[in-house]
Amino acid sequence: MQKKSLKKTIILSVLFFLPVLFLLFLYPSKHNYNPLDVVKTQIEEVSGFKDKDGNDINFKGNITVVGFLGSEPMQQTTTALNLKELIYDKFKGFKRFQILILVPDGSQEQIAELRKELLKYDELKYWHFAYGNPQDILNVFNSLKSEIPLNDNFATSHVFIVDNELKQRGRIDDRTENEIEANKAVYSMNSYDCVEVAELKNKMSEDIRILFTEYRQKRDGNFDSSSRRADDIKTNEEN
């Protein structure tokens, strides 16, 4: 009986201390935390754009996912639905988070139709469509770092992350571990293709989560800005 009791005590002790040890191993990792890279600074503010109610829309003070659905937004339904399901639905309600879609004046009728498609699944409290002239749309887009141009309708399936200080966020080095080990050339991720479901689920979702973690650490006074790879950022912005 004593052997069984001793064995039971040992098993219970192991089961109790294993999770504690696991957490202790994880604890130092937060000191190695790297925030989401700044890939471009001084993004053009969306002054001059209005929502359907005539209200001003701003980047400043918000964590924004900005997209461009163009003058024929119903042609971008897949882009909008994927963005809503995989990003908006996951992060809506987070403080100061918003989806902002810039479209040319005159596309209001198609946007109303697209809203009906999106509203089939949920409300759009933190999702804004903002209207402006094509030149203003180009000015905002051209201030972003992008390898993908707008099409003739001022649209793209790619979206961008802009933080509350008008800085574009992304990945300076988007190589996989295998690519790094093989010394492949560095390539960045400055935007996220909404047609690529895996890209939204595995990369963009993770990057937004990292950005919220950074903001929470700043709010709690635990953020160490020295962890940013300043030299890489400077090099990237000069290119």
Coordinates of C-alpha atoms in Angstrom, one line a residue:
M1 CA 0.0 0.0 0.0
Q2 CA 2.9 2.3 0.9
K3 CA 4.5 1.7 -2.5
K4 CA 1.2 2.5 -4.3
S5 CA 0.8 5.7 -2.2
L6 CA 4.3 6.8 -2.9
K7 CA 3.9 6.1 -6.6
K8 CA 0.7 8.1 -6.7
T9 CA 2.4 11.0 -4.9
I10 CA 5.2 11.0 -7.4
I11 CA 2.8 11.0 -10.3
L12 CA 0.8 13.9 -8.9
S13 CA 3.9 15.9 -8.2
V14 CA 5.2 15.4 -11.7
L15 CA 1.8 16.4 -13.2
F16 CA 1.7 19.5 -11.0
F17 CA 5.3 20.7 -11.6
L18 CA 5.5 20.1 -15.4
P19 CA 3.2 22.9 -16.3
V20 CA 5.1 25.2 -13.9
L21 CA 8.4 24.3 -15.5
F22 CA 7.0 24.9 -18.9
L23 CA 5.8 28.4 -18.0
L24 CA 9.2 29.2 -16.5
F25 CA 10.9 28.2 -19.8
L26 CA 8.4 30.4 -21.7
Y27 CA 8.8 33.4 -19.4
P28 CA 12.2 34.6 -20.8
S29 CA 10.9 34.5 -24.3
K30 CA 9.0 37.8 -23.9
H31 CA 12.3 39.6 -23.3
N32 CA 13.3 38.5 -26.9
Y33 CA 10.0 39.8 -28.4
N34 CA 10.4 41.7 -31.6
P35 CA 7.7 44.1 -32.7
L36 CA 6.2 44.1 -36.1
D37 CA 8.6 45.9 -38.5
V38 CA 8.1 49.4 -39.8
V39 CA 8.5 49.1 -43.6
K40 CA 7.6 52.8 -44.4
T41 CA 7.1 56.0 -42.5
Q42 CA 5.0 59.1 -43.1
I43 CA 2.0 57.5 -44.8
E44 CA -0.4 60.0 -46.4
E45 CA -3.3 60.8 -44.1
V46 CA -6.8 60.1 -45.6
S47 CA -7.9 63.7 -45.3
G48 CA -10.6 64.6 -47.8
F49 CA -12.3 61.2 -47.6
K50 CA -15.8 60.9 -46.2
D51 CA -17.9 57.9 -45.2
K52 CA -21.5 57.4 -46.4
D53 CA -22.7 59.7 -43.7
G54 CA -20.2 62.5 -44.6
N55 CA -18.0 61.8 -41.6
D56 CA -14.2 62.3 -41.7
I57 CA -12.0 59.1 -41.6
N58 CA -8.5 59.1 -40.2
F59 CA -5.4 56.8 -39.9
K60 CA -4.0 58.8 -37.0
G61 CA -4.8 57.2 -33.6
N62 CA -6.0 53.9 -35.2
I63 CA -4.6 50.5 -36.1
T64 CA -5.9 50.3 -39.7
V65 CA -6.1 47.7 -42.4
V66 CA -6.5 49.8 -45.5
G67 CA -7.7 48.4 -48.9
F68 CA -8.6 49.7 -52.3
L69 CA -11.6 48.2 -54.0
G70 CA -11.8 50.7 -56.9
S71 CA -14.6 52.0 -59.0
E72 CA -16.1 48.5 -59.6
P73 CA -16.0 47.1 -56.0
M74 CA -18.4 44.2 -56.8
Q75 CA -15.5 42.8 -58.9
Q76 CA -13.6 42.6 -55.6
T77 CA -16.2 40.6 -53.6
T78 CA -13.8 37.7 -52.9
T79 CA -11.2 40.2 -51.5
A80 CA -13.8 41.8 -49.2
L81 CA -15.4 38.6 -48.0
N82 CA -12.0 36.9 -47.2
L83 CA -10.9 40.1 -45.4
K84 CA -14.0 40.1 -43.3
E85 CA -14.0 36.5 -42.4
L86 CA -10.3 36.0 -41.7
I87 CA -9.3 39.4 -40.3
Y88 CA -12.2 41.6 -39.4
D89 CA -14.2 39.0 -37.6
K90 CA -11.1 38.0 -35.6
F91 CA -10.0 41.5 -34.5
K92 CA -13.2 43.6 -34.4
G93 CA -13.8 45.1 -31.0
F94 CA -10.1 45.6 -30.3
K95 CA -9.5 49.1 -29.2
R96 CA -8.9 51.5 -32.1
F97 CA -8.9 48.8 -34.8
Q98 CA -10.5 49.5 -38.1
I99 CA -10.9 48.3 -41.7
L100 CA -10.8 51.2 -44.1
I101 CA -11.6 50.7 -47.8
L102 CA -10.9 53.7 -50.1
V103 CA -13.1 53.9 -53.2
P104 CA -13.7 56.7 -55.8
D105 CA -16.7 58.9 -55.6
G106 CA -19.4 57.4 -57.8
S107 CA -19.1 53.9 -56.6
Q108 CA -21.7 54.3 -53.8
E109 CA -24.3 52.2 -55.5
Q110 CA -22.0 49.2 -55.9
I111 CA -20.7 49.7 -52.3
A112 CA -24.2 49.5 -51.0
E113 CA -24.6 46.2 -52.8
L114 CA -21.4 44.9 -51.4
R115 CA -22.3 46.0 -47.9
K116 CA -25.4 43.8 -48.2
E117 CA -23.2 40.9 -49.0
L118 CA -21.0 41.6 -46.0
L119 CA -24.0 42.3 -43.7
K120 CA -25.4 38.8 -44.3
Y121 CA -22.8 37.6 -41.8
D122 CA -22.4 40.4 -39.3
E123 CA -22.5 44.1 -38.6
L124 CA -19.7 46.4 -39.8
K125 CA -19.2 48.7 -36.9
Y126 CA -15.4 48.9 -37.3
W127 CA -15.4 48.6 -41.1
H128 CA -15.5 51.9 -43.1
F129 CA -15.9 52.7 -46.8
A130 CA -14.5 56.1 -47.5
Y131 CA -15.0 58.0 -50.8
G132 CA -12.6 60.4 -52.4
N133 CA -11.4 61.5 -55.8
P134 CA -9.0 59.2 -57.8
Q135 CA -6.0 61.4 -57.3
D136 CA -6.4 61.4 -53.5
I137 CA -6.6 57.6 -53.7
L138 CA -3.4 57.5 -55.7
N139 CA -1.7 59.8 -53.3
V140 CA -2.5 57.5 -50.3
F141 CA -1.6 54.4 -52.2
N142 CA 1.7 55.9 -53.6
S143 CA 2.7 56.8 -50.0
L144 CA 2.6 53.1 -49.1
K145 CA 5.4 50.6 -49.9
S146 CA 4.0 48.2 -52.5
E147 CA 5.3 46.1 -55.3
I148 CA 1.7 45.7 -56.6
P149 CA 0.2 48.6 -58.5
L150 CA -3.5 49.6 -58.6
N151 CA -5.4 48.5 -61.6
D152 CA -7.2 50.8 -64.0
N153 CA -10.2 50.9 -61.6
F154 CA -7.9 52.0 -58.7
A155 CA -8.3 48.5 -57.1
T156 CA -6.0 45.8 -55.8
S157 CA -6.6 42.6 -53.8
H158 CA -3.8 43.6 -51.5
V159 CA -4.3 45.3 -48.2
F160 CA -1.9 47.2 -45.9
I161 CA -1.4 47.7 -42.1
V162 CA -1.0 51.3 -41.0
D163 CA -0.4 52.0 -37.3
N164 CA -1.6 54.8 -35.2
E165 CA 1.4 57.0 -36.0
L166 CA 1.0 56.7 -39.8
K167 CA 3.7 54.1 -40.1
Q168 CA 3.2 51.1 -42.5
R169 CA 3.9 47.8 -40.8
G170 CA 4.9 44.5 -42.3
R171 CA 7.9 42.1 -42.5
I172 CA 11.4 43.3 -43.6
D173 CA 12.5 39.7 -43.8
D174 CA 9.8 37.2 -44.8
R175 CA 12.0 34.3 -45.5
T176 CA 11.2 30.9 -44.0
E177 CA 13.7 29.2 -41.7
N178 CA 14.7 26.9 -44.5
E179 CA 15.3 29.8 -46.8
I180 CA 17.4 31.5 -44.2
E181 CA 19.5 28.4 -43.6
A182 CA 20.0 28.2 -47.4
N183 CA 21.1 31.8 -47.5
K184 CA 18.3 32.9 -49.9
A185 CA 18.1 36.6 -50.7
V186 CA 16.1 38.6 -48.2
Y187 CA 12.6 39.6 -49.4
S188 CA 9.9 41.6 -47.5
M189 CA 6.2 41.5 -47.0
N190 CA 4.7 44.9 -47.3
S191 CA 1.1 43.9 -48.1
Y192 CA -1.2 41.0 -47.8
D193 CA -3.1 39.4 -50.7
C194 CA -6.8 38.8 -49.7
V195 CA -7.2 36.2 -52.5
E196 CA -4.6 34.0 -50.7
V197 CA -6.5 32.6 -47.8
A198 CA -3.3 31.0 -46.2
E199 CA -1.6 34.4 -46.4
L200 CA -4.3 36.0 -44.3
K201 CA -4.6 33.2 -41.8
N202 CA -1.0 32.4 -41.3
K203 CA 0.8 35.7 -41.8
M204 CA -1.5 38.7 -41.6
S205 CA -3.4 37.4 -38.6
E206 CA -0.2 36.8 -36.8
D207 CA 1.3 40.2 -37.7
I208 CA -1.8 42.0 -36.4
R209 CA -1.6 40.0 -33.2
I210 CA 2.0 40.9 -32.8
L211 CA 1.2 44.6 -33.3
F212 CA -1.5 44.5 -30.6
T213 CA 1.0 42.8 -28.3
E214 CA 3.4 45.7 -28.9
Y215 CA 0.7 48.2 -28.1
R216 CA -0.3 46.4 -24.9
Q217 CA 3.3 46.3 -23.8
K218 CA 3.7 50.0 -24.4
R219 CA 0.5 50.7 -22.4
D220 CA 1.8 48.5 -19.5
G221 CA 5.3 50.1 -19.6
N222 CA 6.9 46.8 -20.6
F223 CA 7.9 47.6 -24.2
D224 CA 11.6 47.7 -25.0
S225 CA 12.1 49.7 -28.2
S226 CA 15.8 48.7 -28.4
S227 CA 14.5 45.3 -29.6
R228 CA 13.7 46.7 -33.0
R229 CA 16.2 46.0 -35.8
A230 CA 16.9 49.7 -36.4
D231 CA 19.6 49.1 -39.0
D232 CA 17.5 46.8 -41.1
I233 CA 14.6 49.4 -41.1
K234 CA 16.9 52.2 -42.1
T235 CA 18.3 50.1 -45.0
N236 CA 14.8 49.0 -46.0
E237 CA 13.5 52.6 -46.1
E238 CA 16.4 53.8 -48.2
N239 CA 15.7 51.1 -50.9

